[in-house]
């Protein structure tokens, strides 16, 4: 029996199907400004969920947001789905940023991108949680050990409370980076990345039936469809659309909508009411379709420079908004500020603080980290160094 091997799509100008390290001569693609805008939309969506959608902390507003602002709450209660959009974007961007780079460059870029703003977020959030008189009473203070553990970004597998509850998504991102590192070390090619998507999809589907905590941790069955679809969409962006890649994206959405039945449980606990599956499926499909349009070049016309600034602020906004936002909301309502002016004020403060973190912490510290990680002394020697005498 002969084996039918699917043909590769025609390569776009300046690309090849050789390992990425050998493709550094490919012309640089223009910046996708639309991704910065989508990041901001995803971040503001999550912000809306925590500020107006969550009902389990009535001490923040003095009553449930569902009662205080029912129409706003109705929409905000689905804001958590911005996380799924983040994962789609992450799959696309990680594949894009890795192509043509060495494994060491891949490692350095992830450390430099994630940690500086994250460390600032931990410091600021800890000060709020431990010392702000207006923070919610149900949140226990952070111990010194808790803070030091949080600095690793591994607090969740180590069983330590996150400085801010939203940091749980960073553990998912880290696991995706580690999985993708496998193919990054081998060198990115169309075949290898597509095989990665297929193998991961199969393992993610069978994991729930195996009842293995290890497999669940590694293959992330609830979140894998978004990362896989994002990676496949980058292949579309780089190599052009073809039925196989569209099939990967469609298959991923079909799995994603099924997993929503499980994912939604935790969010229904936070909003204290049932969420509509058709609404969730529609939002999920819309996110997939928008990202698919991005991969097909539908938004290449977008060249608004301010989107670059918006994209830069997205990560600090995400890191800072929850505990600090709740503290500001409680302070504001204690001082008689109406809900909607208060929300606008809190958003202005968070955006301003995010800019300060980006400008005076993230940018300079990223440069320092990059120089340290690029230093010759951090390069692993090919042979054992000389044994120290004396």
Short mmCIF file of C-alpha atoms in Angstrom, two decimals:
data_model
loop_
_atom_site.label_atom_id
_atom_site.label_comp_id
_atom_site.label_asym_id
_atom_site.label_seq_id
_atom_site.Cartn_x
_atom_site.Cartn_y
_atom_site.Cartn_z
CA UNK A 1 0.00 0.00 0.00
CA UNK A 2 1.44 3.36 -0.96
CA UNK A 3 1.45 6.28 1.45
CA UNK A 4 -0.07 9.49 0.23
CA UNK A 5 1.94 12.48 1.46
CA UNK A 6 0.03 15.78 1.32
CA UNK A 7 1.83 18.37 -0.75
CA UNK A 8 3.09 21.52 0.89
CA UNK A 9 1.48 24.83 0.05
CA UNK A 10 3.40 27.13 -2.26
CA UNK A 11 5.94 29.10 -0.27
CA UNK A 12 5.61 32.83 -0.13
CA UNK A 13 8.44 34.92 -1.45
CA UNK A 14 11.48 34.81 0.78
CA UNK A 15 10.46 31.68 2.69
CA UNK A 16 11.56 28.07 2.59
CA UNK A 17 10.86 24.81 4.33
CA UNK A 18 14.34 24.46 5.74
CA UNK A 19 14.98 24.81 9.48
CA UNK A 20 14.28 28.28 10.75
CA UNK A 21 17.91 28.94 11.67
CA UNK A 22 18.77 28.73 7.99
CA UNK A 23 16.01 31.12 7.00
CA UNK A 24 17.36 34.25 8.63
CA UNK A 25 17.85 35.85 5.24
CA UNK A 26 14.08 35.97 4.64
CA UNK A 27 12.83 39.54 4.31
CA UNK A 28 11.26 40.95 7.46
CA UNK A 29 7.47 41.07 7.34
CA UNK A 30 5.71 44.33 8.28
CA UNK A 31 4.43 44.64 11.84
CA UNK A 32 0.90 43.35 12.38
CA UNK A 33 -0.56 46.32 14.23
CA UNK A 34 -3.91 44.59 14.44
CA UNK A 35 -2.47 42.10 16.95
CA UNK A 36 -1.68 44.98 19.31
CA UNK A 37 -5.28 46.12 19.04
CA UNK A 38 -6.61 42.62 19.64
CA UNK A 39 -4.38 42.27 22.70
CA UNK A 40 -5.88 45.46 24.11
CA UNK A 41 -9.42 44.23 23.41
CA UNK A 42 -8.65 40.94 25.16
CA UNK A 43 -7.15 42.72 28.18
CA UNK A 44 -10.05 45.17 28.53
CA UNK A 45 -12.45 42.24 28.20
CA UNK A 46 -10.83 40.51 31.18
CA UNK A 47 -10.78 43.81 33.10
CA UNK A 48 -14.53 44.18 32.53
CA UNK A 49 -15.10 40.68 33.86
CA UNK A 50 -13.24 41.28 37.12
CA UNK A 51 -14.63 44.77 37.71
CA UNK A 52 -18.26 44.31 36.65
CA UNK A 53 -18.83 40.59 36.08
CA UNK A 54 -17.62 38.92 39.29
CA UNK A 55 -20.31 38.57 41.98
CA UNK A 56 -18.41 36.53 44.59
CA UNK A 57 -16.81 39.60 46.23
CA UNK A 58 -19.77 41.87 47.08
CA UNK A 59 -17.58 43.76 49.59
CA UNK A 60 -15.80 45.41 46.63
CA UNK A 61 -18.88 47.29 45.37
CA UNK A 62 -20.92 46.98 48.55
CA UNK A 63 -23.30 44.71 46.66
CA UNK A 64 -23.23 42.42 43.65
CA UNK A 65 -22.45 44.13 40.31
CA UNK A 66 -25.38 42.14 38.89
CA UNK A 67 -27.68 44.22 41.10
CA UNK A 68 -25.79 47.50 40.89
CA UNK A 69 -25.36 47.60 37.09
CA UNK A 70 -27.34 44.70 35.57
CA UNK A 71 -26.93 45.62 31.89
CA UNK A 72 -23.17 46.11 32.16
CA UNK A 73 -22.85 42.92 34.19
CA UNK A 74 -24.72 40.94 31.54
CA UNK A 75 -21.97 41.68 29.02
CA UNK A 76 -19.05 41.71 31.48
CA UNK A 77 -19.88 38.22 32.75
CA UNK A 78 -18.48 36.88 29.45
CA UNK A 79 -15.35 39.05 29.58
CA UNK A 80 -13.24 36.12 30.78
CA UNK A 81 -13.25 34.86 27.21
CA UNK A 82 -10.62 37.46 26.48
CA UNK A 83 -8.22 34.88 27.91
CA UNK A 84 -9.04 32.54 25.03
CA UNK A 85 -8.30 35.34 22.57
CA UNK A 86 -4.97 35.86 24.33
CA UNK A 87 -4.13 32.18 23.82
CA UNK A 88 -4.99 32.37 20.11
CA UNK A 89 -2.75 35.42 19.72
CA UNK A 90 -0.01 33.74 21.73
CA UNK A 91 0.08 30.69 19.45
CA UNK A 92 0.34 32.96 16.41
CA UNK A 93 2.94 35.33 17.88
CA UNK A 94 5.23 32.71 19.43
CA UNK A 95 5.49 30.85 16.14
CA UNK A 96 6.11 34.13 14.31
CA UNK A 97 8.75 35.38 16.74
CA UNK A 98 10.57 32.01 16.80
CA UNK A 99 10.93 31.60 13.06
CA UNK A 100 14.52 32.18 12.04
CA UNK A 101 15.82 32.27 15.61
CA UNK A 102 17.98 29.88 17.59
CA UNK A 103 16.71 28.02 20.69
CA UNK A 104 18.78 30.35 22.82
CA UNK A 105 17.11 33.36 21.20
CA UNK A 106 13.75 31.73 21.86
CA UNK A 107 14.54 31.27 25.56
CA UNK A 108 15.90 34.79 25.92
CA UNK A 109 12.93 36.39 24.19
CA UNK A 110 10.45 34.66 26.50
CA UNK A 111 12.31 35.59 29.70
CA UNK A 112 12.79 39.18 28.58
CA UNK A 113 9.16 39.48 27.53
CA UNK A 114 7.53 37.92 30.60
CA UNK A 115 9.49 38.68 33.74
CA UNK A 116 10.27 42.42 34.11
CA UNK A 117 6.66 43.64 34.09
CA UNK A 118 5.62 40.56 36.06
CA UNK A 119 8.07 41.34 38.87
CA UNK A 120 6.77 44.91 39.02
CA UNK A 121 3.21 43.56 39.15
CA UNK A 122 4.08 41.32 42.10
CA UNK A 123 5.62 44.20 44.08
CA UNK A 124 2.71 46.58 43.43
CA UNK A 125 0.02 43.94 44.05
CA UNK A 126 1.68 42.76 47.27
CA UNK A 127 1.74 46.33 48.60
CA UNK A 128 -1.97 46.64 47.82
CA UNK A 129 -2.94 43.26 49.28
CA UNK A 130 -0.87 43.67 52.43
CA UNK A 131 -1.27 47.35 53.23
CA UNK A 132 -4.26 48.92 51.44
CA UNK A 133 -7.10 49.42 53.94
CA UNK A 134 -9.65 49.17 51.14
CA UNK A 135 -8.64 45.76 49.79
CA UNK A 136 -11.21 42.97 50.11
CA UNK A 137 -11.25 41.39 53.54
CA UNK A 138 -11.29 37.81 52.22
CA UNK A 139 -7.79 38.07 50.72
CA UNK A 140 -5.04 37.04 53.11
CA UNK A 141 -1.74 39.00 53.12
CA UNK A 142 1.29 37.72 51.23
CA UNK A 143 4.16 36.36 53.31
CA UNK A 144 7.77 36.99 52.36
CA UNK A 145 8.05 33.37 51.23
CA UNK A 146 4.92 33.76 49.10
CA UNK A 147 6.36 36.83 47.39
CA UNK A 148 9.73 35.20 46.74
CA UNK A 149 8.03 32.10 45.31
CA UNK A 150 5.84 34.25 43.06
CA UNK A 151 8.97 35.78 41.54
CA UNK A 152 9.65 32.44 39.83
CA UNK A 153 6.26 32.44 38.04
CA UNK A 154 5.99 28.84 39.25
CA UNK A 155 3.85 29.57 42.31
CA UNK A 156 0.91 27.51 41.06
CA UNK A 157 2.75 24.17 40.65
CA UNK A 158 4.52 24.92 43.94
CA UNK A 159 1.17 25.28 45.70
CA UNK A 160 1.54 28.95 46.64
CA UNK A 161 -1.19 31.57 46.24
CA UNK A 162 -0.63 33.92 43.30
CA UNK A 163 0.01 37.56 44.17
CA UNK A 164 -2.90 38.30 41.84
CA UNK A 165 -5.49 35.73 40.82
CA UNK A 166 -5.06 36.45 37.10
CA UNK A 167 -1.51 35.07 37.17
CA UNK A 168 -2.82 31.52 36.76
CA UNK A 169 -2.85 32.08 32.99
CA UNK A 170 0.91 32.66 33.01
CA UNK A 171 1.47 29.07 34.16
CA UNK A 172 -0.52 27.94 31.11
CA UNK A 173 1.59 30.19 28.86
CA UNK A 174 4.80 28.79 30.33
CA UNK A 175 3.68 25.24 29.62
CA UNK A 176 2.91 26.17 26.03
CA UNK A 177 6.37 27.73 25.66
CA UNK A 178 7.98 24.55 26.98
CA UNK A 179 6.00 22.38 24.58
CA UNK A 180 6.80 24.60 21.62
CA UNK A 181 10.47 24.59 22.64
CA UNK A 182 10.60 20.96 21.50
CA UNK A 183 10.03 21.91 17.87
CA UNK A 184 11.98 25.17 18.23
CA UNK A 185 15.09 23.20 19.23
CA UNK A 186 14.76 21.01 16.13
CA UNK A 187 14.29 24.05 13.91
CA UNK A 188 10.96 25.37 12.67
CA UNK A 189 9.71 24.11 9.31
CA UNK A 190 6.22 23.84 7.90
CA UNK A 191 6.19 20.04 8.30
CA UNK A 192 7.53 20.05 11.85
CA UNK A 193 5.18 22.74 13.10
CA UNK A 194 2.18 21.11 11.43
CA UNK A 195 3.15 17.75 12.94
CA UNK A 196 3.47 19.46 16.34
CA UNK A 197 -0.08 20.80 15.97
CA UNK A 198 -1.49 17.41 14.99
CA UNK A 199 0.28 15.40 17.69
CA UNK A 200 -0.59 17.90 20.43
CA UNK A 201 -4.23 18.00 19.33
CA UNK A 202 -4.53 14.21 19.53
CA UNK A 203 -2.83 14.02 22.92
CA UNK A 204 -5.00 16.85 24.28
CA UNK A 205 -8.16 15.06 23.14
CA UNK A 206 -7.28 11.71 24.72
CA UNK A 207 -5.87 13.16 27.96
CA UNK A 208 -9.20 13.57 29.84
CA UNK A 209 -9.99 9.89 29.31
CA UNK A 210 -6.61 8.73 30.61
CA UNK A 211 -7.11 10.32 34.05
CA UNK A 212 -3.45 11.31 34.34
CA UNK A 213 -2.51 14.49 36.20
CA UNK A 214 0.83 14.53 34.40
CA UNK A 215 -0.76 14.38 30.96
CA UNK A 216 -3.34 16.97 31.96
CA UNK A 217 -0.56 19.32 33.10
CA UNK A 218 1.56 18.82 29.98
CA UNK A 219 -1.08 18.72 27.24
CA UNK A 220 -3.67 21.16 28.70
CA UNK A 221 -6.82 19.74 27.07
CA UNK A 222 -9.00 22.78 27.82
CA UNK A 223 -6.58 25.38 26.45
CA UNK A 224 -4.63 23.49 23.77
CA UNK A 225 -7.13 24.17 20.93
CA UNK A 226 -6.50 27.91 21.10
CA UNK A 227 -2.71 27.67 20.99
CA UNK A 228 -2.84 25.05 18.22
CA UNK A 229 -5.20 27.17 16.13
CA UNK A 230 -2.98 30.22 16.65
CA UNK A 231 0.08 28.31 15.44
CA UNK A 232 -1.81 27.00 12.40
CA UNK A 233 -2.98 30.52 11.62
CA UNK A 234 0.62 31.71 11.57
CA UNK A 235 1.42 28.98 9.06
CA UNK A 236 -1.42 30.37 6.94
CA UNK A 237 0.03 33.86 7.31
CA UNK A 238 3.53 32.70 6.35
CA UNK A 239 2.87 30.08 3.69
CA UNK A 240 -0.64 30.79 2.44
CA UNK A 241 -4.00 29.18 2.99
CA UNK A 242 -4.64 25.55 2.14
CA UNK A 243 -7.30 22.98 3.11
CA UNK A 244 -5.07 21.19 5.62
CA UNK A 245 -4.37 24.33 7.67
CA UNK A 246 -8.00 25.40 7.51
CA UNK A 247 -8.86 21.91 8.73
CA UNK A 248 -6.56 22.30 11.74
CA UNK A 249 -8.20 25.62 12.62
CA UNK A 250 -11.74 24.25 12.19
CA UNK A 251 -10.92 21.09 14.15
CA UNK A 252 -9.45 23.22 16.94
CA UNK A 253 -12.61 25.30 17.21
CA UNK A 254 -14.79 22.20 17.30
CA UNK A 255 -12.73 20.90 20.22
CA UNK A 256 -12.69 24.35 21.87
CA UNK A 257 -16.47 24.72 21.86
CA UNK A 258 -16.75 21.28 23.45
CA UNK A 259 -14.22 22.16 26.16
CA UNK A 260 -16.21 25.32 27.02
CA UNK A 261 -18.75 23.10 28.80
CA UNK A 262 -15.99 22.28 31.31
CA UNK A 263 -14.13 25.60 31.38
CA UNK A 264 -17.26 27.60 32.13
CA UNK A 265 -17.79 25.95 35.52
CA UNK A 266 -15.21 28.05 37.32
CA UNK A 267 -16.53 31.26 35.79
CA UNK A 268 -20.14 30.46 36.64
CA UNK A 269 -18.96 30.10 40.23
CA UNK A 270 -17.53 33.64 40.05
CA UNK A 271 -20.57 35.25 38.41
CA UNK A 272 -23.04 33.19 40.52
CA UNK A 273 -25.38 32.41 37.64
CA UNK A 274 -25.56 30.26 34.51
CA UNK A 275 -23.76 31.41 31.38
CA UNK A 276 -25.18 30.74 27.92
CA UNK A 277 -23.31 28.20 25.81
CA UNK A 278 -24.57 29.72 22.50
CA UNK A 279 -23.17 33.10 23.55
CA UNK A 280 -19.84 31.54 24.51
CA UNK A 281 -19.68 29.56 21.27
CA UNK A 282 -20.44 32.72 19.28
CA UNK A 283 -17.71 34.72 21.04
CA UNK A 284 -15.24 31.87 20.57
CA UNK A 285 -16.11 31.54 16.87
CA UNK A 286 -15.78 35.31 16.41
CA UNK A 287 -12.29 35.24 17.96
CA UNK A 288 -11.25 32.38 15.67
CA UNK A 289 -12.65 34.14 12.59
CA UNK A 290 -10.98 37.46 13.38
CA UNK A 291 -7.61 35.76 13.89
CA UNK A 292 -8.13 33.77 10.71
CA UNK A 293 -8.77 37.03 8.87
CA UNK A 294 -5.54 38.39 10.35
CA UNK A 295 -3.65 35.35 9.06
CA UNK A 296 -5.08 35.92 5.58
CA UNK A 297 -3.91 39.51 5.52
CA UNK A 298 -7.32 41.14 5.88
CA UNK A 299 -5.95 43.70 8.35
CA UNK A 300 -2.57 44.42 6.76
CA UNK A 301 -3.87 47.88 5.88
CA UNK A 302 -3.97 48.80 9.57
CA UNK A 303 -0.95 51.02 10.31
CA UNK A 304 -2.09 53.06 13.29
CA UNK A 305 1.05 53.81 15.32
CA UNK A 306 -0.86 54.25 18.57
CA UNK A 307 -1.67 50.54 18.49
CA UNK A 308 1.99 49.83 19.24
CA UNK A 309 1.64 51.76 22.50
CA UNK A 310 -1.65 49.98 23.23
CA UNK A 311 0.02 46.62 22.68
CA UNK A 312 2.90 47.56 24.99
CA UNK A 313 0.47 48.48 27.79
CA UNK A 314 -1.61 45.32 27.50
CA UNK A 315 0.60 43.05 29.60
CA UNK A 316 1.06 45.50 32.51
CA UNK A 317 -2.69 46.26 32.46
CA UNK A 318 -3.45 42.55 32.70
CA UNK A 319 -0.98 42.07 35.55
CA UNK A 320 -2.16 45.02 37.62
CA UNK A 321 -5.90 45.37 37.14
CA UNK A 322 -7.52 42.87 39.51
CA UNK A 323 -6.46 43.42 43.12
CA UNK A 324 -5.49 47.05 42.57
CA UNK A 325 -8.71 47.65 40.65
CA UNK A 326 -10.83 46.12 43.40
CA UNK A 327 -9.07 48.25 46.00
CA UNK A 328 -9.73 51.43 44.00
CA UNK A 329 -13.37 50.48 43.42
CA UNK A 330 -13.93 49.91 47.13
CA UNK A 331 -12.22 53.20 47.99
CA UNK A 332 -14.29 55.03 45.38
CA UNK A 333 -17.67 53.69 46.44
CA UNK A 334 -16.76 54.41 50.11
CA UNK A 335 -16.30 58.02 48.98
CA UNK A 336 -19.63 58.14 47.15
CA UNK A 337 -18.37 58.00 43.54
CA UNK A 338 -21.02 56.69 41.14
CA UNK A 339 -20.27 53.33 39.45
CA UNK A 340 -19.59 54.43 35.87
CA UNK A 341 -17.41 57.48 36.69
CA UNK A 342 -15.60 55.22 39.15
CA UNK A 343 -14.95 52.59 36.48
CA UNK A 344 -13.61 55.28 34.13
CA UNK A 345 -11.36 56.64 36.88
CA UNK A 346 -10.01 53.18 37.72
CA UNK A 347 -9.30 52.44 34.06
CA UNK A 348 -7.43 55.75 33.67
CA UNK A 349 -5.31 54.95 36.74
CA UNK A 350 -4.53 51.41 35.56
CA UNK A 351 -3.57 52.60 32.06
CA UNK A 352 -1.33 55.31 33.52
CA UNK A 353 0.33 52.91 35.93
CA UNK A 354 0.77 50.37 33.12
CA UNK A 355 2.58 53.03 31.07
CA UNK A 356 4.85 53.87 34.00
CA UNK A 357 5.68 50.17 34.50
CA UNK A 358 6.36 49.73 30.80
CA UNK A 359 8.47 52.89 30.49
CA UNK A 360 10.48 52.79 33.71
CA UNK A 361 10.58 49.08 34.62
CA UNK A 362 9.86 46.82 31.68
CA UNK A 363 11.94 48.57 29.01
CA UNK A 364 15.14 49.20 31.03
CA UNK A 365 15.03 45.89 32.91
CA UNK A 366 14.38 43.97 29.69
CA UNK A 367 17.55 45.46 28.24
CA UNK A 368 19.57 44.44 31.30
CA UNK A 369 18.15 40.90 31.24
CA UNK A 370 18.86 40.52 27.55
CA UNK A 371 22.48 41.59 27.96
CA UNK A 372 22.91 39.15 30.84
CA UNK A 373 21.35 36.24 28.97
CA UNK A 374 23.33 37.03 25.82
CA UNK A 375 26.57 37.18 27.80
CA UNK A 376 29.26 34.66 26.88
CA UNK A 377 29.47 33.36 30.45
CA UNK A 378 25.90 32.10 30.25
CA UNK A 379 26.69 29.96 27.22
CA UNK A 380 26.93 26.25 28.03
CA UNK A 381 30.41 24.96 27.12
CA UNK A 382 30.70 22.08 24.66
CA UNK A 383 33.17 20.34 26.98
CA UNK A 384 33.73 20.38 30.72
CA UNK A 385 35.63 23.47 31.91
CA UNK A 386 39.09 22.96 33.48
CA UNK A 387 39.01 21.55 37.01
CA UNK A 388 39.77 24.23 39.58
CA UNK A 389 43.17 23.75 41.25
CA UNK A 390 44.00 24.56 44.84
#
